C-alpha cells in the first residue's frame, strides 16, 4: 500500500511558486501598462536597427554603451525628430483641410466640382440611378460633422495627455538605449526559459525574424516611400494639403487592395476638374511611374523569401492587426499569424504522429 501523500512538498512548492509568479507578472503588467506603447515602439526600433548597431559596436571596438548612446541619438535626430515634425505638420493640415472643406460645402464649391465631374467623360457613370440619387451635399455635411466631432475629441485628449505623451517619449528613448545595449542578453534569457528544444527555438526565431524583416522592409518602408513620393508630387503640382494626402497614401499603401493609387488618382482628377489639364496628366504620370509601378517590383525584392508565411496570410495579418491592435497591428498581426503557423508545425512534429 502506497503511504506517500497525494501532494508532496515539491508539488506544493511548485504550485505556490507559479501562483506567486503569475500574480507578480500581473502586477508588473499593470505597472507597465501606461508606458506599454513606448516600450513596444522602442523594441521595434531597436530590432529594426540592430544590424546597424552591431556595425557600430564593431567600429567602436566593442564599446556597447557608447554605441547604444550614439545609436539612440542618431535615431532621435534622423527618425523620431522628423516623425514628430511631420506629425505636427499633419495635425495642422488636418485642421486646415477641415476648415477648407466646410467653406467649400457652404459656398457650393463642392457642388461645382461635382457638376464638372458629371460633365466630364465620367458623366455617364455618374448618371447611373444608384449614383444620381445620392445626396452628395448631405453626405458631405454629415461626414464633416462626424469628422469635426472626432477631431475635437482627439485634440482634447491629446491636450489632456500632453504630460503623459512627454513621459512616454522620454521612456521610449531611455528604453531604446537599453534595448540597443542589452537586447541580445534579453533575447538569450528569453530563449533559455522557453520550454522548447533548440531546433524548435531556432524555427520560431527564424520565422519571426523573417516576418519582421518582411513587414518592416517590404511593406512598411515601401508604403512610407510611396506616401512621401505622393506628398512631394502633390506639393509640386499644386494639390492642397500635400502632407495629409501623403499620410493617407502611406496608410492605403499598407493595404493590398486599394494602394496609394486611391490618393494620387483622385488628386489628378481634382486638378483636371479645376482646369489644370497639364498638371493633372503630369501628376497621373508621376503617380503611375514613381508611386504605384515601383511597388510591383520592390515588394517581391524586399519580401522575397524573408516572409516565412504565405503572402496571403501576411496581408490578412496586417488587415486584422490594424483592426485589433491599431497602428501597431501592422507588425503584431503578421507576427501572431506566424506564431500560430509555427505552433501548428511543432504540434504536427511532436504530437500528431504519436
CSV table of C-alpha atoms in Angstrom, one decimal:
chain,number,residue,atom,x,y,z
A,1,UNK,CA,0.0,0.0,0.0
A,2,UNK,CA,1.4,3.4,-1.0
A,3,UNK,CA,1.5,5.7,2.0
A,4,UNK,CA,3.0,8.7,0.2
A,5,UNK,CA,0.9,11.8,0.4
A,6,UNK,CA,-1.0,12.8,-2.7
A,7,UNK,CA,0.6,16.3,-2.6
A,8,UNK,CA,4.3,16.3,-1.8
A,9,UNK,CA,6.2,19.3,-0.6
A,10,UNK,CA,7.7,19.6,-4.1
A,11,UNK,CA,4.2,19.8,-5.6
A,12,UNK,CA,3.1,22.4,-3.1
A,13,UNK,CA,6.2,24.4,-3.7
A,14,UNK,CA,5.8,24.3,-7.5
A,15,UNK,CA,2.1,25.3,-7.3
A,16,UNK,CA,2.9,28.1,-4.9
A,17,UNK,CA,5.8,29.3,-6.9
A,18,UNK,CA,3.8,29.6,-10.2
A,19,UNK,CA,0.9,31.2,-8.4
A,20,UNK,CA,3.0,33.9,-6.9
A,21,UNK,CA,4.9,34.2,-10.2
A,22,UNK,CA,1.6,34.8,-12.1
A,23,UNK,CA,0.5,37.4,-9.6
A,24,UNK,CA,3.8,39.2,-9.9
A,25,UNK,CA,3.6,39.2,-13.7
A,26,UNK,CA,0.0,40.6,-13.4
A,27,UNK,CA,1.3,43.4,-11.1
A,28,UNK,CA,4.2,44.2,-13.4
A,29,UNK,CA,1.8,44.3,-16.4
A,30,UNK,CA,-0.3,46.9,-14.5
A,31,UNK,CA,2.8,48.9,-13.8
A,32,UNK,CA,4.0,48.9,-17.4
A,33,UNK,CA,0.5,49.4,-19.0
A,34,UNK,CA,0.7,53.3,-19.1
A,35,UNK,CA,4.0,53.0,-20.9
A,36,UNK,CA,3.5,49.9,-22.9
A,37,UNK,CA,3.2,51.6,-26.3
A,38,UNK,CA,6.5,53.5,-25.7
A,39,UNK,CA,8.3,50.2,-24.8
A,40,UNK,CA,6.9,48.4,-27.8
A,41,UNK,CA,8.0,51.2,-30.2
A,42,UNK,CA,11.4,51.2,-28.6
A,43,UNK,CA,11.7,47.4,-29.1
A,44,UNK,CA,10.6,47.7,-32.7
A,45,UNK,CA,13.1,50.4,-33.5
A,46,UNK,CA,15.9,48.6,-31.7
A,47,UNK,CA,15.1,45.4,-33.6
A,48,UNK,CA,14.9,47.2,-37.0
A,49,UNK,CA,18.2,49.0,-36.4
A,50,UNK,CA,20.0,46.1,-34.7
A,51,UNK,CA,22.3,45.3,-37.7
A,52,UNK,CA,23.4,48.9,-37.8
A,53,UNK,CA,24.0,48.8,-34.0
A,54,UNK,CA,26.2,45.7,-34.5
A,55,UNK,CA,28.3,47.5,-37.1
A,56,UNK,CA,28.7,50.5,-34.7
A,57,UNK,CA,29.9,48.2,-32.0
A,58,UNK,CA,32.4,46.7,-34.3
A,59,UNK,CA,33.7,50.2,-35.4
A,60,UNK,CA,34.0,51.3,-31.8
A,61,UNK,CA,35.8,48.1,-30.8
A,62,UNK,CA,33.2,46.6,-28.6
A,63,UNK,CA,32.1,49.7,-26.7
A,64,UNK,CA,28.5,48.7,-26.3
A,65,UNK,CA,27.3,51.6,-24.1
A,66,UNK,CA,28.9,54.2,-26.3
A,67,UNK,CA,27.4,52.5,-29.4
A,68,UNK,CA,24.0,52.4,-27.8
A,69,UNK,CA,24.2,56.2,-26.9
A,70,UNK,CA,25.2,57.1,-30.4
A,71,UNK,CA,22.5,54.9,-32.0
A,72,UNK,CA,19.9,56.4,-29.7
A,73,UNK,CA,20.9,60.0,-30.5
A,74,UNK,CA,21.1,59.1,-34.2
A,75,UNK,CA,17.6,57.6,-34.0
A,76,UNK,CA,16.3,60.7,-32.2
A,77,UNK,CA,17.8,63.1,-34.9
A,78,UNK,CA,17.1,61.1,-38.0
A,79,UNK,CA,14.0,59.1,-37.3
A,80,UNK,CA,12.0,60.3,-34.3
A,81,UNK,CA,12.7,64.0,-34.8
A,82,UNK,CA,11.5,64.2,-38.4
A,83,UNK,CA,8.5,62.0,-37.5
A,84,UNK,CA,7.5,64.5,-34.8
A,85,UNK,CA,7.8,67.4,-37.2
A,86,UNK,CA,5.7,65.6,-39.8
A,87,UNK,CA,3.1,64.8,-37.2
A,88,UNK,CA,2.9,68.5,-36.2
A,89,UNK,CA,2.5,69.5,-39.9
A,90,UNK,CA,-0.1,66.7,-40.4
A,91,UNK,CA,-2.1,67.9,-37.4
A,92,UNK,CA,-2.0,71.5,-38.8
A,93,UNK,CA,-3.1,70.4,-42.2
A,94,UNK,CA,-5.9,68.2,-40.9
A,95,UNK,CA,-7.4,71.3,-39.2
A,96,UNK,CA,-6.9,73.4,-42.3
A,97,UNK,CA,-8.4,70.8,-44.5
A,98,UNK,CA,-11.5,70.6,-42.3
A,99,UNK,CA,-12.0,74.4,-42.4
A,100,UNK,CA,-11.4,74.5,-46.2
A,101,UNK,CA,-13.9,71.7,-46.7
A,102,UNK,CA,-16.5,73.3,-44.6
A,103,UNK,CA,-16.2,76.6,-46.6
A,104,UNK,CA,-16.3,74.6,-49.8
A,105,UNK,CA,-19.5,72.9,-48.9
A,106,UNK,CA,-21.2,76.1,-47.6
A,107,UNK,CA,-20.2,78.1,-50.6
A,108,UNK,CA,-21.2,75.4,-53.1
A,109,UNK,CA,-17.7,74.9,-54.5
A,110,UNK,CA,-18.0,71.1,-53.9
A,111,UNK,CA,-21.2,71.0,-56.0
A,112,UNK,CA,-19.5,72.9,-58.7
A,113,UNK,CA,-16.8,70.3,-58.8
A,114,UNK,CA,-19.5,67.6,-58.8
A,115,UNK,CA,-21.2,69.3,-61.8
A,116,UNK,CA,-17.9,69.5,-63.7
A,117,UNK,CA,-17.4,65.8,-63.0
A,118,UNK,CA,-20.8,65.0,-64.3
A,119,UNK,CA,-20.0,67.0,-67.5
A,120,UNK,CA,-16.7,65.1,-68.0
A,121,UNK,CA,-16.1,61.7,-69.6
A,122,UNK,CA,-17.2,60.1,-66.3
A,123,UNK,CA,-20.6,61.7,-66.6
A,124,UNK,CA,-22.3,58.6,-67.9
A,125,UNK,CA,-21.2,56.6,-64.9
A,126,UNK,CA,-22.4,59.2,-62.5
A,127,UNK,CA,-25.8,59.3,-64.1
A,128,UNK,CA,-26.5,55.7,-63.1
A,129,UNK,CA,-29.6,55.5,-60.8
A,130,UNK,CA,-27.7,54.4,-57.7
A,131,UNK,CA,-25.3,57.3,-58.1
A,132,UNK,CA,-27.7,60.0,-59.3
A,133,UNK,CA,-29.9,59.5,-56.2
A,134,UNK,CA,-27.1,60.2,-53.8
A,135,UNK,CA,-27.4,63.3,-51.6
A,136,UNK,CA,-23.8,64.4,-52.2
A,137,UNK,CA,-24.1,67.6,-50.2
A,138,UNK,CA,-25.9,66.0,-47.3
A,139,UNK,CA,-23.4,63.2,-47.3
A,140,UNK,CA,-20.5,65.7,-47.1
A,141,UNK,CA,-22.1,67.8,-44.3
A,142,UNK,CA,-22.9,64.7,-42.2
A,143,UNK,CA,-19.4,63.3,-42.8
A,144,UNK,CA,-17.8,66.6,-41.9
A,145,UNK,CA,-19.9,66.9,-38.7
A,146,UNK,CA,-18.7,63.4,-37.6
A,147,UNK,CA,-15.2,64.3,-38.6
A,148,UNK,CA,-15.2,67.5,-36.6
A,149,UNK,CA,-16.5,65.7,-33.6
A,150,UNK,CA,-13.9,63.0,-33.8
A,151,UNK,CA,-11.2,65.6,-34.4
A,152,UNK,CA,-12.2,67.7,-31.4
A,153,UNK,CA,-12.2,64.7,-29.2
A,154,UNK,CA,-8.7,63.7,-30.4
A,155,UNK,CA,-7.3,67.2,-29.9
A,156,UNK,CA,-8.9,67.4,-26.4
A,157,UNK,CA,-7.5,64.0,-25.5
A,158,UNK,CA,-4.0,65.0,-26.7
A,159,UNK,CA,-4.1,68.2,-24.7
A,160,UNK,CA,-5.1,66.4,-21.6
A,161,UNK,CA,-2.5,63.7,-22.0
A,162,UNK,CA,0.4,66.1,-23.1
A,163,UNK,CA,2.3,65.3,-19.9
A,164,UNK,CA,1.8,61.5,-20.4
A,165,UNK,CA,2.9,61.8,-24.0
A,166,UNK,CA,6.1,63.6,-23.0
A,167,UNK,CA,6.8,61.0,-20.3
A,168,UNK,CA,6.2,58.2,-22.9
A,169,UNK,CA,8.6,59.9,-25.3
A,170,UNK,CA,11.3,60.1,-22.7
A,171,UNK,CA,10.7,56.5,-21.6
A,172,UNK,CA,10.9,55.3,-25.2
A,173,UNK,CA,14.4,57.0,-25.6
A,174,UNK,CA,15.5,55.6,-22.3
A,175,UNK,CA,14.3,52.1,-23.2
A,176,UNK,CA,15.8,52.3,-26.7
A,177,UNK,CA,19.3,52.8,-25.2
A,178,UNK,CA,18.9,49.6,-23.0
A,179,UNK,CA,17.3,47.6,-25.9
A,180,UNK,CA,20.3,48.5,-28.1
A,181,UNK,CA,22.9,47.7,-25.4
A,182,UNK,CA,21.3,44.7,-23.6
A,183,UNK,CA,18.9,43.4,-26.2
A,184,UNK,CA,21.0,40.4,-27.0
A,185,UNK,CA,21.1,39.5,-23.3
A,186,UNK,CA,17.3,39.8,-23.1
A,187,UNK,CA,16.9,37.6,-26.1
A,188,UNK,CA,19.3,34.9,-24.7
A,189,UNK,CA,17.4,34.9,-21.4
A,190,UNK,CA,14.0,34.6,-23.2
A,191,UNK,CA,15.4,31.7,-25.2
A,192,UNK,CA,16.6,29.9,-22.1
A,193,UNK,CA,13.2,29.9,-20.4
A,194,UNK,CA,11.2,28.8,-23.4
A,195,UNK,CA,10.2,25.1,-22.9
A,196,UNK,CA,11.1,24.0,-26.4
A,197,UNK,CA,14.0,22.2,-28.0
A,198,UNK,CA,16.9,24.0,-29.6
A,199,UNK,CA,15.6,23.2,-33.1
A,200,UNK,CA,12.1,24.5,-32.2
A,201,UNK,CA,13.5,27.7,-30.7
A,202,UNK,CA,15.6,28.2,-33.9
A,203,UNK,CA,12.5,27.6,-36.0
A,204,UNK,CA,10.5,30.1,-34.0
A,205,UNK,CA,13.3,32.7,-34.2
A,206,UNK,CA,13.9,32.3,-37.9
A,207,UNK,CA,10.2,32.6,-38.8
A,208,UNK,CA,9.5,35.6,-36.6
A,209,UNK,CA,12.7,37.3,-37.8
A,210,UNK,CA,11.8,36.7,-41.4
A,211,UNK,CA,8.3,38.0,-40.9
A,212,UNK,CA,9.5,41.1,-39.0
A,213,UNK,CA,12.0,41.9,-41.8
A,214,UNK,CA,9.4,41.4,-44.5
A,215,UNK,CA,6.9,43.7,-42.8
A,216,UNK,CA,9.4,46.4,-42.0
A,217,UNK,CA,11.3,46.4,-45.2
A,218,UNK,CA,8.9,45.0,-47.7
A,219,UNK,CA,5.7,46.7,-46.5
A,220,UNK,CA,6.2,49.5,-44.0
A,221,UNK,CA,9.2,51.2,-45.6
A,222,UNK,CA,7.8,50.8,-49.2
A,223,UNK,CA,4.5,52.3,-48.0
A,224,UNK,CA,6.3,55.1,-46.3
A,225,UNK,CA,8.3,55.8,-49.5
A,226,UNK,CA,5.0,55.8,-51.5
A,227,UNK,CA,3.5,58.2,-49.1
A,228,UNK,CA,6.5,60.6,-49.3
A,229,UNK,CA,6.6,60.5,-53.1
A,230,UNK,CA,2.8,61.1,-53.3
A,231,UNK,CA,3.1,64.1,-50.9
A,232,UNK,CA,6.0,65.5,-52.9
A,233,UNK,CA,4.1,65.1,-56.1
A,234,UNK,CA,1.0,66.9,-54.7
A,235,UNK,CA,3.2,69.7,-53.5
A,236,UNK,CA,4.9,70.1,-56.9
A,237,UNK,CA,1.7,70.1,-58.9
A,238,UNK,CA,-0.3,72.3,-56.5
A,239,UNK,CA,-2.7,70.0,-54.8
A,240,UNK,CA,-3.5,71.5,-51.4
A,241,UNK,CA,-2.6,69.8,-48.1
A,242,UNK,CA,0.1,67.5,-49.5
A,243,UNK,CA,1.3,66.2,-46.1
A,244,UNK,CA,-2.2,65.0,-45.2
A,245,UNK,CA,-2.6,63.3,-48.6
A,246,UNK,CA,0.9,61.8,-48.4
A,247,UNK,CA,0.0,60.3,-45.0
A,248,UNK,CA,-3.3,58.9,-46.4
A,249,UNK,CA,-1.3,57.4,-49.3
A,250,UNK,CA,1.0,55.8,-46.8
A,251,UNK,CA,-1.9,54.2,-44.9
A,252,UNK,CA,-3.6,53.0,-48.1
A,253,UNK,CA,-0.3,51.6,-49.4
A,254,UNK,CA,-0.2,49.2,-46.5
A,255,UNK,CA,-3.4,47.6,-47.8
A,256,UNK,CA,-3.1,45.0,-50.6
A,257,UNK,CA,-6.3,46.2,-52.4
A,258,UNK,CA,-6.5,50.0,-52.8
A,259,UNK,CA,-2.9,51.2,-52.5
A,260,UNK,CA,-1.6,54.7,-52.9
A,261,UNK,CA,-3.4,55.0,-56.3
A,262,UNK,CA,-6.5,55.7,-54.1
A,263,UNK,CA,-4.9,59.0,-53.4
A,264,UNK,CA,-2.9,60.2,-56.4
A,265,UNK,CA,-5.7,59.2,-58.9
A,266,UNK,CA,-8.3,61.4,-57.2
A,267,UNK,CA,-5.7,64.1,-56.9
A,268,UNK,CA,-5.1,64.1,-60.6
A,269,UNK,CA,-8.9,64.1,-61.2
A,270,UNK,CA,-9.2,67.1,-58.9
A,271,UNK,CA,-6.6,69.1,-60.9
A,272,UNK,CA,-8.4,68.1,-64.1
A,273,UNK,CA,-11.7,69.4,-62.8
A,274,UNK,CA,-10.1,72.6,-61.7
A,275,UNK,CA,-9.0,73.2,-65.3
A,276,UNK,CA,-5.3,72.3,-64.8
A,277,UNK,CA,-5.2,69.6,-67.5
A,278,UNK,CA,-1.4,69.5,-68.0
A,279,UNK,CA,-0.8,69.3,-64.2
A,280,UNK,CA,-3.4,66.5,-63.9
A,281,UNK,CA,-1.7,64.5,-66.7
A,282,UNK,CA,1.8,65.0,-65.1
A,283,UNK,CA,0.5,64.0,-61.7
A,284,UNK,CA,-1.1,60.9,-63.2
A,285,UNK,CA,2.3,60.0,-64.8
A,286,UNK,CA,4.1,60.8,-61.5
A,287,UNK,CA,1.8,58.5,-59.6
A,288,UNK,CA,1.9,55.7,-62.1
A,289,UNK,CA,5.6,55.7,-62.7
A,290,UNK,CA,7.0,56.8,-59.3
A,291,UNK,CA,4.4,55.7,-56.8
A,292,UNK,CA,2.5,52.6,-58.0
A,293,UNK,CA,4.7,50.9,-60.5
A,294,UNK,CA,7.8,50.5,-58.2
A,295,UNK,CA,5.6,48.9,-55.7
A,296,UNK,CA,5.1,45.9,-58.0
A,297,UNK,CA,8.8,45.0,-58.2
A,298,UNK,CA,10.1,46.4,-54.9
A,299,UNK,CA,7.9,44.3,-52.7
A,300,UNK,CA,8.9,40.9,-54.2
A,301,UNK,CA,12.6,42.0,-53.8
A,302,UNK,CA,12.3,43.1,-50.2
A,303,UNK,CA,9.8,40.4,-49.1
A,304,UNK,CA,11.1,37.6,-51.3
A,305,UNK,CA,11.8,34.6,-49.2
A,306,UNK,CA,12.1,36.6,-46.0
A,307,UNK,CA,8.5,36.2,-45.2
A,308,UNK,CA,8.2,32.7,-43.7
A,309,UNK,CA,4.5,32.7,-44.2
A,310,UNK,CA,2.4,32.8,-47.4
A,311,UNK,CA,1.8,36.3,-48.7
A,312,UNK,CA,-2.0,35.9,-48.3
A,313,UNK,CA,-1.6,35.2,-44.6
A,314,UNK,CA,0.8,38.1,-44.3
A,315,UNK,CA,-1.7,40.7,-45.6
A,316,UNK,CA,-4.6,39.1,-43.7
A,317,UNK,CA,-2.4,39.5,-40.6
A,318,UNK,CA,-1.9,43.2,-41.4
A,319,UNK,CA,-5.5,43.9,-42.0
A,320,UNK,CA,-6.7,42.0,-38.9
A,321,UNK,CA,-3.9,43.5,-36.9
A,322,UNK,CA,-4.9,47.1,-37.8
A,323,UNK,CA,-8.4,46.3,-36.7
A,324,UNK,CA,-7.5,44.7,-33.4
A,325,UNK,CA,-4.3,46.4,-32.3
A,326,UNK,CA,-4.4,49.7,-34.2
A,327,UNK,CA,-1.3,51.0,-35.9
A,328,UNK,CA,0.9,48.6,-34.1
A,329,UNK,CA,-1.1,45.8,-35.7
A,330,UNK,CA,0.8,46.3,-38.9
A,331,UNK,CA,3.6,44.4,-37.2
A,332,UNK,CA,1.7,42.4,-34.5
A,333,UNK,CA,-0.9,40.9,-36.8
A,334,UNK,CA,1.7,39.1,-39.1
A,335,UNK,CA,3.8,38.0,-36.0
A,336,UNK,CA,0.7,36.5,-34.4
A,337,UNK,CA,-0.1,34.6,-37.6
A,338,UNK,CA,3.5,33.5,-37.8
A,339,UNK,CA,3.4,32.1,-34.3
A,340,UNK,CA,0.2,30.2,-34.9
A,341,UNK,CA,1.8,28.6,-38.0
A,342,UNK,CA,5.0,27.7,-36.1
A,343,UNK,CA,3.0,26.2,-33.2
A,344,UNK,CA,0.9,24.1,-35.7
A,345,UNK,CA,4.2,22.9,-37.2
A,346,UNK,CA,5.5,22.0,-33.7
A,347,UNK,CA,2.3,20.2,-32.9
A,348,UNK,CA,2.5,18.1,-36.1
A,349,UNK,CA,6.1,17.2,-35.4
A,350,UNK,CA,5.7,16.4,-31.7
A,351,UNK,CA,2.2,15.1,-31.1
A,352,UNK,CA,0.2,14.5,-34.3
A,353,UNK,CA,2.0,11.3,-35.2
A,354,UNK,CA,2.0,9.7,-31.8
